[in-house]
Amino acid sequence: MAKSERFHAYVLHKRPYRETSMLVDFFTLEQGRMSAVAKGARGNVKSDRKSLLQGFQKSELDLSGRSNLKNLGKIEASGVAFSLNEKALYCGFYLNEILSRALPDGEPFEDLFANYEHTLLQLSSVKSNELRSLEPILREFELSLLHTMGYLPDFEHDCESEKPIQADYAYYFDAASGFVQTHPANKLAIMGIDILEMTKGEYFDDDKQSVRRAAKIVCRAALRHLIGDKPIKSRELFLLT
């Protein structure tokens, strides 16, 4: 029997497996995304394993096995779970979904793990339930994910001419290559000033709506390039509220 190893982790996704077990995808500090069988997690057992396999709860757990699909051993809470309400909860589901689809198996991303925790803290601290208060937090994490995975574009140069981005020029974002100059009438055109201000995190200011729009266009296109065209289910939750 393979020796078990201890990990610090969050649950990203879980689904039923056989009669009483679950397949669980974890985001671990030590090895990135890992999948495991949680035996008896759906059964009528007296252990608290089922309650610990919840989203936004940091845990310490033991995983064993030689294949990519591990076996979950001991699991215990490591700190208080982040409390997310209403739209912030949907944002949390969104983070978990894009991580599940973007992360390869068994590769550590310690900085991204720290950013994920920081993002959950931000979401749990937001007092307003308005999406405009939550979107900048999502953009910041999306950009962090894109940077980690090598999909963040060059915000300083036109990818065709290689000339510096000009504040008063309009650009189109091609996820496969970067920004290219376009006509301002293009419905997806982004002004150069907004591209330059994205690098400063200016999308957090309420009066920077054009920068927020630019960040949304860039992140959506780049994420689609990273995780594919399959619809993101958690986005549909926002349409129901």
mmCIF file of C-alpha atoms in Angstrom:
data_model
loop_
_atom_site.group_PDB
_atom_site.id
_atom_site.type_symbol
_atom_site.label_atom_id
_atom_site.label_comp_id
_atom_site.label_asym_id
_atom_site.label_seq_id
_atom_site.Cartn_x
_atom_site.Cartn_y
_atom_site.Cartn_z
ATOM 1 C CA MET A 1 0.000 0.000 0.000
ATOM 2 C CA ALA A 2 1.355 3.401 -0.992
ATOM 3 C CA LYS A 3 2.405 5.714 1.813
ATOM 4 C CA SER A 4 0.029 8.616 2.446
ATOM 5 C CA GLU A 5 1.124 12.240 2.230
ATOM 6 C CA ARG A 6 -0.331 15.263 3.990
ATOM 7 C CA PHE A 7 -1.689 18.248 2.041
ATOM 8 C CA HIS A 8 -3.278 21.618 2.753
ATOM 9 C CA ALA A 9 -6.263 21.954 0.466
ATOM 10 C CA TYR A 10 -9.634 23.366 -0.567
ATOM 11 C CA VAL A 11 -12.412 21.439 -2.280
ATOM 12 C CA LEU A 12 -12.972 22.624 -5.851
ATOM 13 C CA HIS A 13 -15.571 20.124 -7.021
ATOM 14 C CA LYS A 14 -17.186 16.883 -5.908
ATOM 15 C CA ARG A 15 -19.544 14.366 -7.458
ATOM 16 C CA PRO A 16 -21.142 11.040 -6.451
ATOM 17 C CA TYR A 17 -19.103 7.882 -6.903
ATOM 18 C CA ARG A 18 -20.610 4.424 -6.555
ATOM 19 C CA GLU A 19 -23.113 3.974 -3.736
ATOM 20 C CA THR A 20 -21.599 5.805 -0.786
ATOM 21 C CA SER A 21 -18.443 7.548 -1.993
ATOM 22 C CA MET A 22 -17.510 10.769 -3.784
ATOM 23 C CA LEU A 23 -14.907 11.872 -6.289
ATOM 24 C CA VAL A 24 -13.380 15.097 -5.048
ATOM 25 C CA ASP A 25 -11.125 17.593 -6.835
ATOM 26 C CA PHE A 26 -8.850 19.468 -4.439
ATOM 27 C CA PHE A 27 -6.691 22.558 -4.880
ATOM 28 C CA THR A 28 -3.660 21.766 -2.757
ATOM 29 C CA LEU A 29 -0.811 24.018 -1.708
ATOM 30 C CA GLU A 30 1.775 21.349 -2.309
ATOM 31 C CA GLN A 31 0.705 19.759 -5.622
ATOM 32 C CA GLY A 32 -1.952 21.972 -7.166
ATOM 33 C CA ARG A 33 -5.062 20.162 -8.403
ATOM 34 C CA MET A 34 -5.469 16.589 -7.162
ATOM 35 C CA SER A 35 -8.392 14.163 -7.360
ATOM 36 C CA ALA A 36 -9.323 11.557 -4.774
ATOM 37 C CA VAL A 37 -11.966 9.031 -3.822
ATOM 38 C CA ALA A 38 -13.633 9.909 -0.509
ATOM 39 C CA LYS A 39 -14.969 6.541 0.596
ATOM 40 C CA GLY A 40 -18.182 6.643 2.599
ATOM 41 C CA ALA A 41 -18.569 10.403 2.186
ATOM 42 C CA ARG A 42 -22.201 9.966 1.103
ATOM 43 C CA GLY A 43 -22.979 7.154 3.487
ATOM 44 C CA ASN A 44 -24.748 7.303 6.803
ATOM 45 C CA VAL A 45 -21.553 7.344 8.841
ATOM 46 C CA LYS A 46 -20.783 9.011 12.144
ATOM 47 C CA SER A 47 -17.546 10.677 11.000
ATOM 48 C CA ASP A 48 -17.481 14.360 10.135
ATOM 49 C CA ARG A 49 -15.836 13.694 6.757
ATOM 50 C CA LYS A 50 -18.934 14.752 4.812
ATOM 51 C CA SER A 51 -19.153 18.140 6.562
ATOM 52 C CA LEU A 52 -15.471 18.831 5.948
ATOM 53 C CA LEU A 53 -15.752 18.216 2.207
ATOM 54 C CA GLN A 54 -17.347 21.619 1.620
ATOM 55 C CA GLY A 55 -16.176 24.509 -0.502
ATOM 56 C CA PHE A 56 -14.171 27.381 0.985
ATOM 57 C CA GLN A 57 -13.051 25.322 3.988
ATOM 58 C CA LYS A 58 -9.293 24.900 4.257
ATOM 59 C CA SER A 59 -8.357 21.423 5.398
ATOM 60 C CA GLU A 60 -5.384 19.243 6.146
ATOM 61 C CA LEU A 61 -5.776 15.827 4.585
ATOM 62 C CA ASP A 62 -3.940 12.637 3.820
ATOM 63 C CA LEU A 63 -3.858 11.265 0.274
ATOM 64 C CA SER A 64 -2.418 7.957 -0.840
ATOM 65 C CA GLY A 65 -2.116 6.014 -4.077
ATOM 66 C CA ARG A 66 0.225 5.754 -7.040
ATOM 67 C CA SER A 67 -2.218 6.862 -9.757
ATOM 68 C CA ASN A 68 -3.612 10.326 -10.454
ATOM 69 C CA LEU A 69 -6.768 9.302 -8.601
ATOM 70 C CA LYS A 70 -5.811 9.150 -4.921
ATOM 71 C CA ASN A 71 -7.584 7.784 -1.865
ATOM 72 C CA LEU A 72 -8.618 10.247 0.812
ATOM 73 C CA GLY A 73 -7.561 9.283 4.308
ATOM 74 C CA LYS A 74 -7.725 11.477 7.367
ATOM 75 C CA ILE A 75 -9.149 14.981 6.934
ATOM 76 C CA GLU A 76 -9.472 17.808 9.450
ATOM 77 C CA ALA A 77 -10.335 21.500 9.309
ATOM 78 C CA SER A 78 -7.488 23.993 9.190
ATOM 79 C CA GLY A 79 -9.039 27.287 10.243
ATOM 80 C CA VAL A 80 -12.547 28.686 9.931
ATOM 81 C CA ALA A 81 -14.398 28.304 6.621
ATOM 82 C CA PHE A 82 -14.919 31.457 4.572
ATOM 83 C CA SER A 83 -18.528 32.601 4.779
ATOM 84 C CA LEU A 84 -19.803 33.745 1.382
ATOM 85 C CA ASN A 85 -23.333 35.035 0.903
ATOM 86 C CA GLU A 86 -25.571 35.526 -2.120
ATOM 87 C CA LYS A 87 -23.618 36.857 -5.120
ATOM 88 C CA ALA A 88 -20.293 36.467 -3.301
ATOM 89 C CA LEU A 89 -21.123 32.760 -2.998
ATOM 90 C CA TYR A 90 -21.719 32.539 -6.743
ATOM 91 C CA CYS A 91 -18.357 34.243 -7.257
ATOM 92 C CA GLY A 92 -16.771 31.546 -5.107
ATOM 93 C CA PHE A 93 -18.386 28.839 -7.229
ATOM 94 C CA TYR A 94 -17.012 30.617 -10.293
ATOM 95 C CA LEU A 95 -13.455 30.625 -8.926
ATOM 96 C CA ASN A 96 -13.664 26.926 -8.184
ATOM 97 C CA GLU A 97 -15.028 26.094 -11.611
ATOM 98 C CA ILE A 98 -12.367 27.928 -13.590
ATOM 99 C CA LEU A 99 -9.618 26.492 -11.381
ATOM 100 C CA SER A 100 -10.985 22.964 -11.900
ATOM 101 C CA ARG A 101 -10.818 23.465 -15.639
ATOM 102 C CA ALA A 102 -7.570 25.423 -15.881
ATOM 103 C CA LEU A 103 -5.195 23.630 -13.531
ATOM 104 C CA PRO A 104 -3.229 20.589 -14.697
ATOM 105 C CA ASP A 105 -2.928 17.598 -12.375
ATOM 106 C CA GLY A 106 -0.164 17.502 -9.812
ATOM 107 C CA GLU A 107 1.640 20.796 -10.474
ATOM 108 C CA PRO A 108 2.145 23.163 -7.514
ATOM 109 C CA PHE A 109 1.109 26.817 -7.805
ATOM 110 C CA GLU A 110 1.877 28.259 -4.393
ATOM 111 C CA ASP A 111 1.385 31.926 -5.352
ATOM 112 C CA LEU A 112 -1.951 31.153 -6.999
ATOM 113 C CA PHE A 113 -3.025 29.200 -3.913
ATOM 114 C CA ALA A 114 -2.249 32.259 -1.780
ATOM 115 C CA ASN A 115 -4.148 34.499 -4.211
ATOM 116 C CA TYR A 116 -7.135 32.148 -4.062
ATOM 117 C CA GLU A 117 -7.223 32.433 -0.276
ATOM 118 C CA HIS A 118 -6.875 36.211 -0.481
ATOM 119 C CA THR A 119 -9.720 36.377 -2.986
ATOM 120 C CA LEU A 120 -11.998 34.324 -0.732
ATOM 121 C CA LEU A 121 -11.166 36.707 2.123
ATOM 122 C CA GLN A 122 -12.054 39.686 -0.072
ATOM 123 C CA LEU A 123 -15.346 38.116 -1.138
ATOM 124 C CA SER A 124 -16.259 37.305 2.455
ATOM 125 C CA SER A 125 -15.537 40.916 3.464
ATOM 126 C CA VAL A 126 -17.571 42.706 0.785
ATOM 127 C CA LYS A 127 -20.599 44.369 2.361
ATOM 128 C CA SER A 128 -22.417 45.221 -0.853
ATOM 129 C CA ASN A 129 -24.233 42.466 -2.739
ATOM 130 C CA GLU A 130 -24.011 44.436 -5.992
ATOM 131 C CA LEU A 131 -22.078 42.758 -8.759
ATOM 132 C CA ARG A 132 -20.130 45.945 -9.468
ATOM 133 C CA SER A 133 -18.512 45.593 -6.031
ATOM 134 C CA LEU A 134 -17.533 41.991 -6.729
ATOM 135 C CA GLU A 135 -16.362 42.165 -10.346
ATOM 136 C CA PRO A 136 -13.016 43.885 -9.636
ATOM 137 C CA ILE A 137 -12.163 41.104 -7.179
ATOM 138 C CA LEU A 138 -12.886 38.516 -9.875
ATOM 139 C CA ARG A 139 -10.846 40.407 -12.471
ATOM 140 C CA GLU A 140 -7.856 40.520 -10.136
ATOM 141 C CA PHE A 141 -7.995 36.765 -9.595
ATOM 142 C CA GLU A 142 -8.572 36.015 -13.284
ATOM 143 C CA LEU A 143 -5.492 38.059 -14.188
ATOM 144 C CA SER A 144 -3.509 36.200 -11.521
ATOM 145 C CA LEU A 145 -4.643 32.854 -12.960
ATOM 146 C CA LEU A 146 -3.825 33.926 -16.515
ATOM 147 C CA HIS A 147 -0.391 35.117 -15.431
ATOM 148 C CA THR A 148 0.301 31.830 -13.626
ATOM 149 C CA MET A 149 -0.734 29.738 -16.620
ATOM 150 C CA GLY A 150 1.205 31.881 -19.099
ATOM 151 C CA TYR A 151 -1.854 33.321 -20.846
ATOM 152 C CA LEU A 152 -1.511 36.946 -19.745
ATOM 153 C CA PRO A 153 -1.034 39.235 -22.769
ATOM 154 C CA ASP A 154 1.573 41.916 -23.294
ATOM 155 C CA PHE A 155 -0.154 45.113 -22.136
ATOM 156 C CA GLU A 156 2.567 47.400 -23.469
ATOM 157 C CA HIS A 157 2.872 46.609 -27.186
ATOM 158 C CA ASP A 158 0.792 46.122 -30.325
ATOM 159 C CA CYS A 159 1.401 42.457 -31.198
ATOM 160 C CA GLU A 160 1.526 43.147 -34.953
ATOM 161 C CA SER A 161 3.531 46.355 -35.206
ATOM 162 C CA GLU A 162 5.431 45.779 -31.932
ATOM 163 C CA LYS A 163 4.990 49.489 -31.263
ATOM 164 C CA PRO A 164 4.070 50.703 -27.755
ATOM 165 C CA ILE A 165 0.344 50.860 -26.956
ATOM 166 C CA GLN A 166 -0.842 54.423 -27.580
ATOM 167 C CA ALA A 167 -3.352 55.909 -25.144
ATOM 168 C CA ASP A 168 -5.505 57.501 -27.890
ATOM 169 C CA TYR A 169 -5.562 54.492 -30.254
ATOM 170 C CA ALA A 170 -8.200 51.750 -30.294
ATOM 171 C CA TYR A 171 -7.226 48.088 -30.088
ATOM 172 C CA TYR A 172 -8.783 44.667 -30.521
ATOM 173 C CA PHE A 173 -7.716 41.829 -28.213
ATOM 174 C CA ASP A 174 -6.833 38.521 -29.858
ATOM 175 C CA ALA A 175 -6.417 35.890 -27.131
ATOM 176 C CA ALA A 176 -3.932 33.919 -29.222
ATOM 177 C CA SER A 177 -1.580 36.821 -29.895
ATOM 178 C CA GLY A 178 -2.443 40.027 -28.033
ATOM 179 C CA PHE A 179 -3.576 43.564 -28.796
ATOM 180 C CA VAL A 180 -3.782 44.842 -32.346
ATOM 181 C CA GLN A 181 -4.849 48.282 -33.527
ATOM 182 C CA THR A 182 -8.419 48.504 -34.816
ATOM 183 C CA HIS A 183 -11.094 51.036 -35.730
ATOM 184 C CA PRO A 184 -12.795 52.717 -32.735
ATOM 185 C CA ALA A 185 -16.183 51.652 -34.150
ATOM 186 C CA ASN A 186 -15.348 47.979 -33.526
ATOM 187 C CA LYS A 187 -17.805 46.888 -30.789
ATOM 188 C CA LEU A 188 -14.988 45.091 -28.970
ATOM 189 C CA ALA A 189 -12.533 47.964 -29.351
ATOM 190 C CA ILE A 190 -10.540 48.909 -26.272
ATOM 191 C CA MET A 191 -8.869 52.280 -25.945
ATOM 192 C CA GLY A 192 -5.156 52.257 -25.324
ATOM 193 C CA ILE A 193 -5.520 54.345 -22.168
ATOM 194 C CA ASP A 194 -7.715 51.603 -20.681
ATOM 195 C CA ILE A 195 -5.174 48.909 -21.553
ATOM 196 C CA LEU A 196 -2.415 50.881 -19.857
ATOM 197 C CA GLU A 197 -4.525 51.565 -16.767
ATOM 198 C CA MET A 198 -5.414 47.889 -16.408
ATOM 199 C CA THR A 199 -1.816 47.244 -15.398
ATOM 200 C CA LYS A 200 -2.312 49.646 -12.473
ATOM 201 C CA GLY A 201 -5.440 47.911 -11.196
ATOM 202 C CA GLU A 202 -7.563 50.960 -11.978
ATOM 203 C CA TYR A 203 -10.673 48.804 -12.529
ATOM 204 C CA PHE A 204 -11.330 49.008 -8.776
ATOM 205 C CA ASP A 205 -12.456 52.649 -9.053
ATOM 206 C CA ASP A 206 -16.177 53.232 -9.655
ATOM 207 C CA ASP A 207 -15.403 56.052 -12.095
ATOM 208 C CA LYS A 208 -13.265 53.775 -14.282
ATOM 209 C CA GLN A 209 -16.095 51.984 -16.076
ATOM 210 C CA SER A 210 -14.215 51.850 -19.380
ATOM 211 C CA VAL A 211 -11.260 50.163 -17.673
ATOM 212 C CA ARG A 212 -13.619 47.641 -16.056
ATOM 213 C CA ARG A 213 -15.144 46.923 -19.458
ATOM 214 C CA ALA A 214 -11.673 46.442 -20.973
ATOM 215 C CA ALA A 215 -10.639 44.068 -18.177
ATOM 216 C CA LYS A 216 -13.804 42.029 -18.653
ATOM 217 C CA ILE A 217 -13.262 41.713 -22.420
ATOM 218 C CA VAL A 218 -9.644 40.673 -21.992
ATOM 219 C CA CYS A 219 -10.255 38.198 -19.172
ATOM 220 C CA ARG A 220 -13.207 36.507 -20.867
ATOM 221 C CA ALA A 221 -11.349 36.058 -24.146
ATOM 222 C CA ALA A 222 -8.125 34.886 -22.504
ATOM 223 C CA LEU A 223 -9.953 32.454 -20.196
ATOM 224 C CA ARG A 224 -11.855 31.008 -23.139
ATOM 225 C CA HIS A 225 -8.500 30.431 -24.822
ATOM 226 C CA LEU A 226 -7.243 28.713 -21.651
ATOM 227 C CA ILE A 227 -10.210 26.527 -20.622
ATOM 228 C CA GLY A 228 -12.149 26.158 -23.878
ATOM 229 C CA ASP A 229 -15.567 27.215 -25.161
ATOM 230 C CA LYS A 230 -17.674 25.021 -22.892
ATOM 231 C CA PRO A 231 -20.037 27.349 -20.974
ATOM 232 C CA ILE A 232 -19.113 28.182 -17.390
ATOM 233 C CA LYS A 233 -22.080 26.908 -15.381
ATOM 234 C CA SER A 234 -21.569 29.194 -12.376
ATOM 235 C CA ARG A 235 -22.058 32.273 -14.565
ATOM 236 C CA GLU A 236 -25.656 31.189 -15.105
ATOM 237 C CA LEU A 237 -26.360 31.722 -11.400
ATOM 238 C CA PHE A 238 -25.927 35.468 -11.831
ATOM 239 C CA LEU A 239 -28.691 35.460 -14.437
ATOM 240 C CA LEU A 240 -31.109 33.941 -11.925
ATOM 241 C CA THR A 241 -30.785 36.745 -9.375
#
